[in-house]
Amino acid sequence: AQSVTQLGSHVSVSEGALVLLRCNYSSSVPPYLFWYVQYPNQGLQLLLKYTSAATLVKGINGFEAEFKKSETSFHLTKPSAHMSDAAEYFCAVSAVYNFNKFYFGSGTKLNVKP
Amino acid sequence: NAGVTQTPKFQVLKTGQSMTLQCAQDMNHEYMSWYRQDPGMGLRLIHYSVGAGITDQGEVPNGYNVSRSTTEDFPLRLLSAAPSQTSVYFCASSPQGSNQPQHFGDGTRLSIL
């Protein structure tokens, strides 16, 4: 079975600082990987998704994520945080043999301090 | 383009009542799913469907029923509401095929008293 672990339920950074949100997955075969963002009282929006074409994936709003097979990780980064980045972020994987079935991490709430 | 529409947005029920959460999508997506979101637990899959007439259980199916009579609609039924079902419910859809992201509705906030 697939599973996703997000380290840190809350992360706080200053505006302009580096954002690093961690995601590790468990799977014997690299699954399909996604990052979603959720703003208050809204549904989830896709930030980026991993394709086998490149290990470094660029998404919307300046976010990017790097797939590291050896570490079974797919951490999300942004060089410079903006106040508008304050939201909850979810890492998700889709099952390798049932790729329309998704498993989500527990989420990381990002707080951006002025 | 409406995307995924969930109704109602808010609902309060008494223990033992039944109700149906509605979900409709206008993107002709084959795959639809229901999740519940609880604090610190992320999203957990309740039921999903890979096409009209086909449904399957997710991680937490007990107490919920689904059916998929059309491509567009995927209602979630609570048979006899319990306080443990107080949660935010999200419906999502995606096209068939690998590496396709899901599109989410805005959620239904359900409280069971």
PDB file of C-alpha atoms in Angstrom:
ATOM      1  CA  ALA A   1       0.000   0.000   0.000  1.00  0.00           C
ATOM      2  CA  GLN A   2       1.074   3.541  -0.624  1.00  0.00           C
ATOM      3  CA  SER A   3       1.622   6.017   2.182  1.00  0.00           C
ATOM      4  CA  VAL A   4       2.794   9.582   2.464  1.00  0.00           C
ATOM      5  CA  THR A   5       4.528  11.283   5.374  1.00  0.00           C
ATOM      6  CA  GLN A   6       4.765  15.022   5.730  1.00  0.00           C
ATOM      7  CA  LEU A   7       7.195  16.102   8.425  1.00  0.00           C
ATOM      8  CA  GLY A   8       6.032  19.128  10.354  1.00  0.00           C
ATOM      9  CA  SER A   9       2.360  19.935  10.682  1.00  0.00           C
ATOM     10  CA  HIS A  10       3.211  23.639  11.013  1.00  0.00           C
ATOM     11  CA  VAL A  11       6.070  25.562   9.405  1.00  0.00           C
ATOM     12  CA  SER A  12       6.707  29.247  10.000  1.00  0.00           C
ATOM     13  CA  VAL A  13       9.023  31.382   7.855  1.00  0.00           C
ATOM     14  CA  SER A  14       9.674  35.057   7.427  1.00  0.00           C
ATOM     15  CA  GLU A  15       8.667  36.828   4.254  1.00  0.00           C
ATOM     16  CA  GLY A  16      11.505  36.496   1.764  1.00  0.00           C
ATOM     17  CA  ALA A  17      12.943  33.376   3.400  1.00  0.00           C
ATOM     18  CA  LEU A  18      13.297  29.936   1.860  1.00  0.00           C
ATOM     19  CA  VAL A  19      10.292  27.641   2.111  1.00  0.00           C
ATOM     20  CA  LEU A  20      10.963  23.905   2.524  1.00  0.00           C
ATOM     21  CA  LEU A  21       8.081  21.487   3.052  1.00  0.00           C
ATOM     22  CA  ARG A  22       8.996  17.830   3.371  1.00  0.00           C
ATOM     23  CA  CYS A  23       7.284  14.814   1.856  1.00  0.00           C
ATOM     24  CA  ASN A  24       8.371  11.184   1.925  1.00  0.00           C
ATOM     25  CA  TYR A  25       6.516   8.313   0.346  1.00  0.00           C
ATOM     26  CA  SER A  26       6.638   4.594   0.832  1.00  0.00           C
ATOM     27  CA  SER A  27       6.444   2.451  -2.241  1.00  0.00           C
ATOM     28  CA  SER A  28       8.633  -0.190  -3.793  1.00  0.00           C
ATOM     29  CA  VAL A  29       8.007   1.409  -7.176  1.00  0.00           C
ATOM     30  CA  PRO A  30       8.070   5.187  -7.635  1.00  0.00           C
ATOM     31  CA  PRO A  31       4.458   6.333  -7.640  1.00  0.00           C
ATOM     32  CA  TYR A  32       2.954   9.398  -9.240  1.00  0.00           C
ATOM     33  CA  LEU A  33       3.539  12.382  -6.964  1.00  0.00           C
ATOM     34  CA  PHE A  34       1.676  15.651  -6.513  1.00  0.00           C
ATOM     35  CA  TRP A  35       1.637  18.753  -4.331  1.00  0.00           C
ATOM     36  CA  TYR A  36      -1.615  20.573  -3.648  1.00  0.00           C
ATOM     37  CA  VAL A  37      -2.335  23.843  -1.834  1.00  0.00           C
ATOM     38  CA  GLN A  38      -5.457  24.633   0.172  1.00  0.00           C
ATOM     39  CA  TYR A  39      -6.443  28.169   1.102  1.00  0.00           C
ATOM     40  CA  PRO A  40      -8.938  28.676   3.955  1.00  0.00           C
ATOM     41  CA  ASN A  41     -12.455  27.459   3.214  1.00  0.00           C
ATOM     42  CA  GLN A  42     -11.506  26.267  -0.251  1.00  0.00           C
ATOM     43  CA  GLY A  43     -10.821  23.011  -2.000  1.00  0.00           C
ATOM     44  CA  LEU A  44      -7.364  21.803  -3.005  1.00  0.00           C
ATOM     45  CA  GLN A  45      -5.562  23.224  -6.013  1.00  0.00           C
ATOM     46  CA  LEU A  46      -2.744  21.517  -7.883  1.00  0.00           C
ATOM     47  CA  LEU A  47       0.677  23.129  -7.399  1.00  0.00           C
ATOM     48  CA  LEU A  48       2.750  20.670  -9.395  1.00  0.00           C
ATOM     49  CA  LYS A  49       3.096  17.035 -10.329  1.00  0.00           C
ATOM     50  CA  TYR A  50       6.033  14.749 -10.919  1.00  0.00           C
ATOM     51  CA  THR A  51       6.545  13.227 -14.312  1.00  0.00           C
ATOM     52  CA  SER A  52       9.350  10.857 -15.104  1.00  0.00           C
ATOM     53  CA  ALA A  53      10.736  13.370 -17.601  1.00  0.00           C
ATOM     54  CA  ALA A  54      12.627  15.385 -14.993  1.00  0.00           C
ATOM     55  CA  THR A  55      13.448  15.048 -11.308  1.00  0.00           C
ATOM     56  CA  LEU A  56      13.083  18.803 -10.688  1.00  0.00           C
ATOM     57  CA  VAL A  57       9.528  19.908 -11.269  1.00  0.00           C
ATOM     58  CA  LYS A  58       8.415  23.515 -11.489  1.00  0.00           C
ATOM     59  CA  GLY A  59       4.918  24.487 -10.460  1.00  0.00           C
ATOM     60  CA  ILE A  60       2.793  27.557 -10.088  1.00  0.00           C
ATOM     61  CA  ASN A  61       3.541  30.560  -7.870  1.00  0.00           C
ATOM     62  CA  GLY A  62       7.313  29.927  -7.930  1.00  0.00           C
ATOM     63  CA  PHE A  63       7.188  26.556  -6.196  1.00  0.00           C
ATOM     64  CA  GLU A  64       9.241  23.582  -7.270  1.00  0.00           C
ATOM     65  CA  ALA A  65       9.855  20.062  -6.025  1.00  0.00           C
ATOM     66  CA  GLU A  66      12.651  17.585  -6.490  1.00  0.00           C
ATOM     67  CA  PHE A  67      12.085  13.858  -6.777  1.00  0.00           C
ATOM     68  CA  LYS A  68      14.817  11.805  -5.099  1.00  0.00           C
ATOM     69  CA  LYS A  69      14.299   8.106  -5.588  1.00  0.00           C
ATOM     70  CA  SER A  70      17.133   7.103  -3.252  1.00  0.00           C
ATOM     71  CA  GLU A  71      15.535   9.075  -0.417  1.00  0.00           C
ATOM     72  CA  THR A  72      11.900   8.350  -1.449  1.00  0.00           C
ATOM     73  CA  SER A  73      11.296  12.080  -1.110  1.00  0.00           C
ATOM     74  CA  PHE A  74       9.494  14.814  -3.001  1.00  0.00           C
ATOM     75  CA  HIS A  75      10.155  17.969  -0.987  1.00  0.00           C
ATOM     76  CA  LEU A  76       8.538  21.282  -1.969  1.00  0.00           C
ATOM     77  CA  THR A  77      10.578  24.472  -2.023  1.00  0.00           C
ATOM     78  CA  LYS A  78      10.271  28.142  -2.867  1.00  0.00           C
ATOM     79  CA  PRO A  79      13.301  30.454  -2.743  1.00  0.00           C
ATOM     80  CA  SER A  80      11.483  33.464  -1.299  1.00  0.00           C
ATOM     81  CA  ALA A  81       8.247  33.280   0.690  1.00  0.00           C
ATOM     82  CA  HIS A  82       5.443  35.720   0.097  1.00  0.00           C
ATOM     83  CA  MET A  83       2.604  36.546   2.475  1.00  0.00           C
ATOM     84  CA  SER A  84       0.161  35.092  -0.044  1.00  0.00           C
ATOM     85  CA  ASP A  85       1.854  31.667   0.313  1.00  0.00           C
ATOM     86  CA  ALA A  86       0.275  31.178   3.742  1.00  0.00           C
ATOM     87  CA  ALA A  87      -1.912  28.104   3.287  1.00  0.00           C
ATOM     88  CA  GLU A  88      -1.961  24.378   3.942  1.00  0.00           C
ATOM     89  CA  TYR A  89       0.051  22.158   1.624  1.00  0.00           C
ATOM     90  CA  PHE A  90      -0.588  18.502   0.897  1.00  0.00           C
ATOM     91  CA  CYS A  91       1.637  15.942  -0.714  1.00  0.00           C
ATOM     92  CA  ALA A  92      -0.185  13.145  -2.517  1.00  0.00           C
ATOM     93  CA  VAL A  93       0.689   9.939  -4.326  1.00  0.00           C
ATOM     94  CA  SER A  94      -1.366   7.845  -6.646  1.00  0.00           C
ATOM     95  CA  ALA A  95      -1.198   4.091  -6.395  1.00  0.00           C
ATOM     96  CA  VAL A  96       1.126   2.554  -8.939  1.00  0.00           C
ATOM     97  CA  TYR A  97      -1.261  -0.203  -9.984  1.00  0.00           C
ATOM     98  CA  ASN A  98      -4.412   1.885  -9.557  1.00  0.00           C
ATOM     99  CA  PHE A  99      -3.283   5.329 -10.551  1.00  0.00           C
ATOM    100  CA  ASN A 100      -6.668   6.943 -10.052  1.00  0.00           C
ATOM    101  CA  LYS A 101      -6.552   6.118  -6.322  1.00  0.00           C
ATOM    102  CA  PHE A 102      -4.818   8.857  -4.344  1.00  0.00           C
ATOM    103  CA  TYR A 103      -3.257   8.906  -0.887  1.00  0.00           C
ATOM    104  CA  PHE A 104      -2.671  12.218   0.881  1.00  0.00           C
ATOM    105  CA  GLY A 105      -0.257  13.274   3.575  1.00  0.00           C
ATOM    106  CA  SER A 106      -1.543  14.890   6.757  1.00  0.00           C
ATOM    107  CA  GLY A 107      -0.700  18.372   5.507  1.00  0.00           C
ATOM    108  CA  THR A 108       1.641  21.185   6.512  1.00  0.00           C
ATOM    109  CA  LYS A 109       0.329  24.608   7.423  1.00  0.00           C
ATOM    110  CA  LEU A 110       2.678  27.327   6.257  1.00  0.00           C
ATOM    111  CA  ASN A 111       2.711  30.597   8.167  1.00  0.00           C
ATOM    112  CA  VAL A 112       4.541  33.557   6.668  1.00  0.00           C
ATOM    113  CA  LYS A 113       5.631  36.294   9.055  1.00  0.00           C
ATOM    114  CA  PRO A 114       6.039  39.875   7.878  1.00  0.00           C
TER     115      PRO A 114
ATOM    116  CA  ASN B   1     -16.650  26.540 -16.478  1.00  0.00           C
ATOM    117  CA  ALA B   2     -18.079  25.317 -13.155  1.00  0.00           C
ATOM    118  CA  GLY B   3     -15.638  22.410 -12.597  1.00  0.00           C
ATOM    119  CA  VAL B   4     -16.649  20.372  -9.531  1.00  0.00           C
ATOM    120  CA  THR B   5     -19.736  21.608  -7.687  1.00  0.00           C
ATOM    121  CA  GLN B   6     -20.657  20.418  -4.206  1.00  0.00           C
ATOM    122  CA  THR B   7     -23.927  21.077  -2.404  1.00  0.00           C
ATOM    123  CA  PRO B   8     -24.734  21.981   0.273  1.00  0.00           C
ATOM    124  CA  LYS B   9     -21.776  24.008   1.565  1.00  0.00           C
ATOM    125  CA  PHE B  10     -22.843  23.640   5.186  1.00  0.00           C
ATOM    126  CA  GLN B  11     -25.131  21.199   6.962  1.00  0.00           C
ATOM    127  CA  VAL B  12     -26.036  20.382  10.555  1.00  0.00           C
ATOM    128  CA  LEU B  13     -27.633  17.030  11.291  1.00  0.00           C
ATOM    129  CA  LYS B  14     -28.849  15.203  14.346  1.00  0.00           C
ATOM    130  CA  THR B  15     -27.492  11.769  15.200  1.00  0.00           C
ATOM    131  CA  GLY B  16     -29.354   9.107  13.278  1.00  0.00           C
ATOM    132  CA  GLN B  17     -30.534  11.328  10.441  1.00  0.00           C
ATOM    133  CA  SER B  18     -29.661  10.501   6.865  1.00  0.00           C
ATOM    134  CA  MET B  19     -28.665  12.821   4.087  1.00  0.00           C
ATOM    135  CA  THR B  20     -27.038  12.985   0.673  1.00  0.00           C
ATOM    136  CA  LEU B  21     -24.103  15.182  -0.257  1.00  0.00           C
ATOM    137  CA  GLN B  22     -24.241  16.127  -3.904  1.00  0.00           C
ATOM    138  CA  CYS B  23     -21.289  16.309  -6.305  1.00  0.00           C
ATOM    139  CA  ALA B  24     -21.424  17.198  -9.981  1.00  0.00           C
ATOM    140  CA  GLN B  25     -18.673  17.822 -12.525  1.00  0.00           C
ATOM    141  CA  ASP B  26     -18.936  19.215 -16.032  1.00  0.00           C
ATOM    142  CA  MET B  27     -15.517  18.173 -17.349  1.00  0.00           C
ATOM    143  CA  ASN B  28     -16.556  14.710 -18.558  1.00  0.00           C
ATOM    144  CA  HIS B  29     -14.106  13.123 -16.139  1.00  0.00           C
ATOM    145  CA  GLU B  30     -14.361   9.367 -15.726  1.00  0.00           C
ATOM    146  CA  TYR B  31     -12.881   9.203 -12.256  1.00  0.00           C
ATOM    147  CA  MET B  32     -14.589  10.713  -9.177  1.00  0.00           C
ATOM    148  CA  SER B  33     -13.928  10.330  -5.495  1.00  0.00           C
ATOM    149  CA  TRP B  34     -15.055  11.419  -2.052  1.00  0.00           C
ATOM    150  CA  TYR B  35     -12.709  12.374   0.783  1.00  0.00           C
ATOM    151  CA  ARG B  36     -13.152  13.506   4.326  1.00  0.00           C
ATOM    152  CA  GLN B  37     -10.753  15.994   5.860  1.00  0.00           C
ATOM    153  CA  ASP B  38     -10.139  15.989   9.592  1.00  0.00           C
ATOM    154  CA  PRO B  39      -7.564  18.083  11.479  1.00  0.00           C
ATOM    155  CA  GLY B  40      -4.100  16.527  11.411  1.00  0.00           C
ATOM    156  CA  MET B  41      -5.209  13.612   9.254  1.00  0.00           C
ATOM    157  CA  GLY B  42      -5.109  15.014   5.761  1.00  0.00           C
ATOM    158  CA  LEU B  43      -7.651  13.703   3.288  1.00  0.00           C
ATOM    159  CA  ARG B  44      -8.887  10.161   3.587  1.00  0.00           C
ATOM    160  CA  LEU B  45     -10.564   8.406   0.698  1.00  0.00           C
ATOM    161  CA  ILE B  46     -14.118   7.250   1.394  1.00  0.00           C
ATOM    162  CA  HIS B  47     -15.312   5.872  -1.967  1.00  0.00           C
ATOM    163  CA  TYR B  48     -14.318   6.295  -5.553  1.00  0.00           C
ATOM    164  CA  SER B  49     -15.639   5.538  -9.013  1.00  0.00           C
ATOM    165  CA  VAL B  50     -13.811   4.892 -12.277  1.00  0.00           C
ATOM    166  CA  GLY B  51     -16.902   5.364 -14.407  1.00  0.00           C
ATOM    167  CA  ALA B  52     -20.690   5.237 -14.496  1.00  0.00           C
ATOM    168  CA  GLY B  53     -21.937   2.106 -12.752  1.00  0.00           C
ATOM    169  CA  ILE B  54     -18.581   1.317 -11.136  1.00  0.00           C
ATOM    170  CA  THR B  55     -17.714   2.188  -7.539  1.00  0.00           C
ATOM    171  CA  ASP B  56     -15.232   0.911  -4.990  1.00  0.00           C
ATOM    172  CA  GLN B  57     -14.321   1.458  -1.359  1.00  0.00           C
ATOM    173  CA  GLY B  58     -11.510   3.651  -0.132  1.00  0.00           C
ATOM    174  CA  GLU B  59      -9.832   3.782   3.270  1.00  0.00           C
ATOM    175  CA  VAL B  60     -12.838   4.779   5.397  1.00  0.00           C
ATOM    176  CA  PRO B  61     -16.064   3.562   3.706  1.00  0.00           C
ATOM    177  CA  ASN B  62     -18.103   2.517   6.748  1.00  0.00           C
ATOM    178  CA  GLY B  63     -21.302   4.487   7.222  1.00  0.00           C
ATOM    179  CA  TYR B  64     -21.303   5.850   3.671  1.00  0.00           C
ATOM    180  CA  ASN B  65     -22.881   4.727   0.403  1.00  0.00           C
ATOM    181  CA  VAL B  66     -22.294   5.922  -3.143  1.00  0.00           C
ATOM    182  CA  SER B  67     -23.684   5.298  -6.587  1.00  0.00           C
ATOM    183  CA  ARG B  68     -22.688   6.522 -10.034  1.00  0.00           C
ATOM    184  CA  SER B  69     -25.565   6.460 -12.492  1.00  0.00           C
ATOM    185  CA  THR B  70     -24.128   9.177 -14.754  1.00  0.00           C
ATOM    186  CA  THR B  71     -20.653  10.431 -15.595  1.00  0.00           C
ATOM    187  CA  GLU B  72     -21.472  13.855 -14.125  1.00  0.00           C
ATOM    188  CA  ASP B  73     -22.884  12.989 -10.690  1.00  0.00           C
ATOM    189  CA  PHE B  74     -21.469  11.133  -7.712  1.00  0.00           C
ATOM    190  CA  PRO B  75     -23.621  11.558  -4.577  1.00  0.00           C
ATOM    191  CA  LEU B  76     -22.468  10.461  -1.125  1.00  0.00           C
ATOM    192  CA  ARG B  77     -25.111   9.137   1.270  1.00  0.00           C
ATOM    193  CA  LEU B  78     -24.848   9.055   5.040  1.00  0.00           C
ATOM    194  CA  LEU B  79     -27.186   6.303   6.125  1.00  0.00           C
ATOM    195  CA  SER B  80     -27.454   7.080   9.863  1.00  0.00           C
ATOM    196  CA  ALA B  81     -25.325  10.056  10.857  1.00  0.00           C
ATOM    197  CA  ALA B  82     -22.970   9.750  13.818  1.00  0.00           C
ATOM    198  CA  PRO B  83     -20.920  12.469  15.584  1.00  0.00           C
ATOM    199  CA  SER B  84     -17.746  10.766  14.290  1.00  0.00           C
ATOM    200  CA  GLN B  85     -18.821  11.754  10.786  1.00  0.00           C
ATOM    201  CA  THR B  86     -18.492  15.441  11.601  1.00  0.00           C
ATOM    202  CA  SER B  87     -15.961  16.556   9.030  1.00  0.00           C
ATOM    203  CA  VAL B  88     -15.337  18.500   5.857  1.00  0.00           C
ATOM    204  CA  TYR B  89     -16.144  16.439   2.783  1.00  0.00           C
ATOM    205  CA  PHE B  90     -14.492  16.975  -0.575  1.00  0.00           C
ATOM    206  CA  CYS B  91     -15.436  15.601  -3.940  1.00  0.00           C
ATOM    207  CA  ALA B  92     -12.813  15.362  -6.680  1.00  0.00           C
ATOM    208  CA  SER B  93     -12.682  14.301 -10.302  1.00  0.00           C
ATOM    209  CA  SER B  94      -9.972  13.508 -12.822  1.00  0.00           C
ATOM    210  CA  PRO B  95      -9.735  12.104 -16.324  1.00  0.00           C
ATOM    211  CA  GLN B  96      -8.706   8.500 -16.741  1.00  0.00           C
ATOM    212  CA  GLY B  97      -5.048   7.851 -17.267  1.00  0.00           C
ATOM    213  CA  SER B  98      -1.857   7.885 -15.307  1.00  0.00           C
ATOM    214  CA  ASN B  99      -0.483  11.024 -13.687  1.00  0.00           C
ATOM    215  CA  GLN B 100      -3.724  12.949 -14.006  1.00  0.00           C
ATOM    216  CA  PRO B 101      -4.276  15.375 -11.088  1.00  0.00           C
ATOM    217  CA  GLN B 102      -7.592  15.620  -9.323  1.00  0.00           C
ATOM    218  CA  HIS B 103      -9.884  18.650  -9.470  1.00  0.00           C
ATOM    219  CA  PHE B 104     -11.595  19.457  -6.183  1.00  0.00           C
ATOM    220  CA  GLY B 105     -14.864  21.027  -5.166  1.00  0.00           C
ATOM    221  CA  ASP B 106     -15.025  23.637  -2.403  1.00  0.00           C
ATOM    222  CA  GLY B 107     -16.207  21.159   0.199  1.00  0.00           C
ATOM    223  CA  THR B 108     -19.218  20.500   2.410  1.00  0.00           C
ATOM    224  CA  ARG B 109     -18.870  21.251   6.119  1.00  0.00           C
ATOM    225  CA  LEU B 110     -20.976  18.743   8.007  1.00  0.00           C
ATOM    226  CA  SER B 111     -21.712  18.785  11.741  1.00  0.00           C
ATOM    227  CA  ILE B 112     -23.476  15.931  13.487  1.00  0.00           C
ATOM    228  CA  LEU B 113     -24.974  16.766  16.869  1.00  0.00           C
TER     229      LEU B 113
END
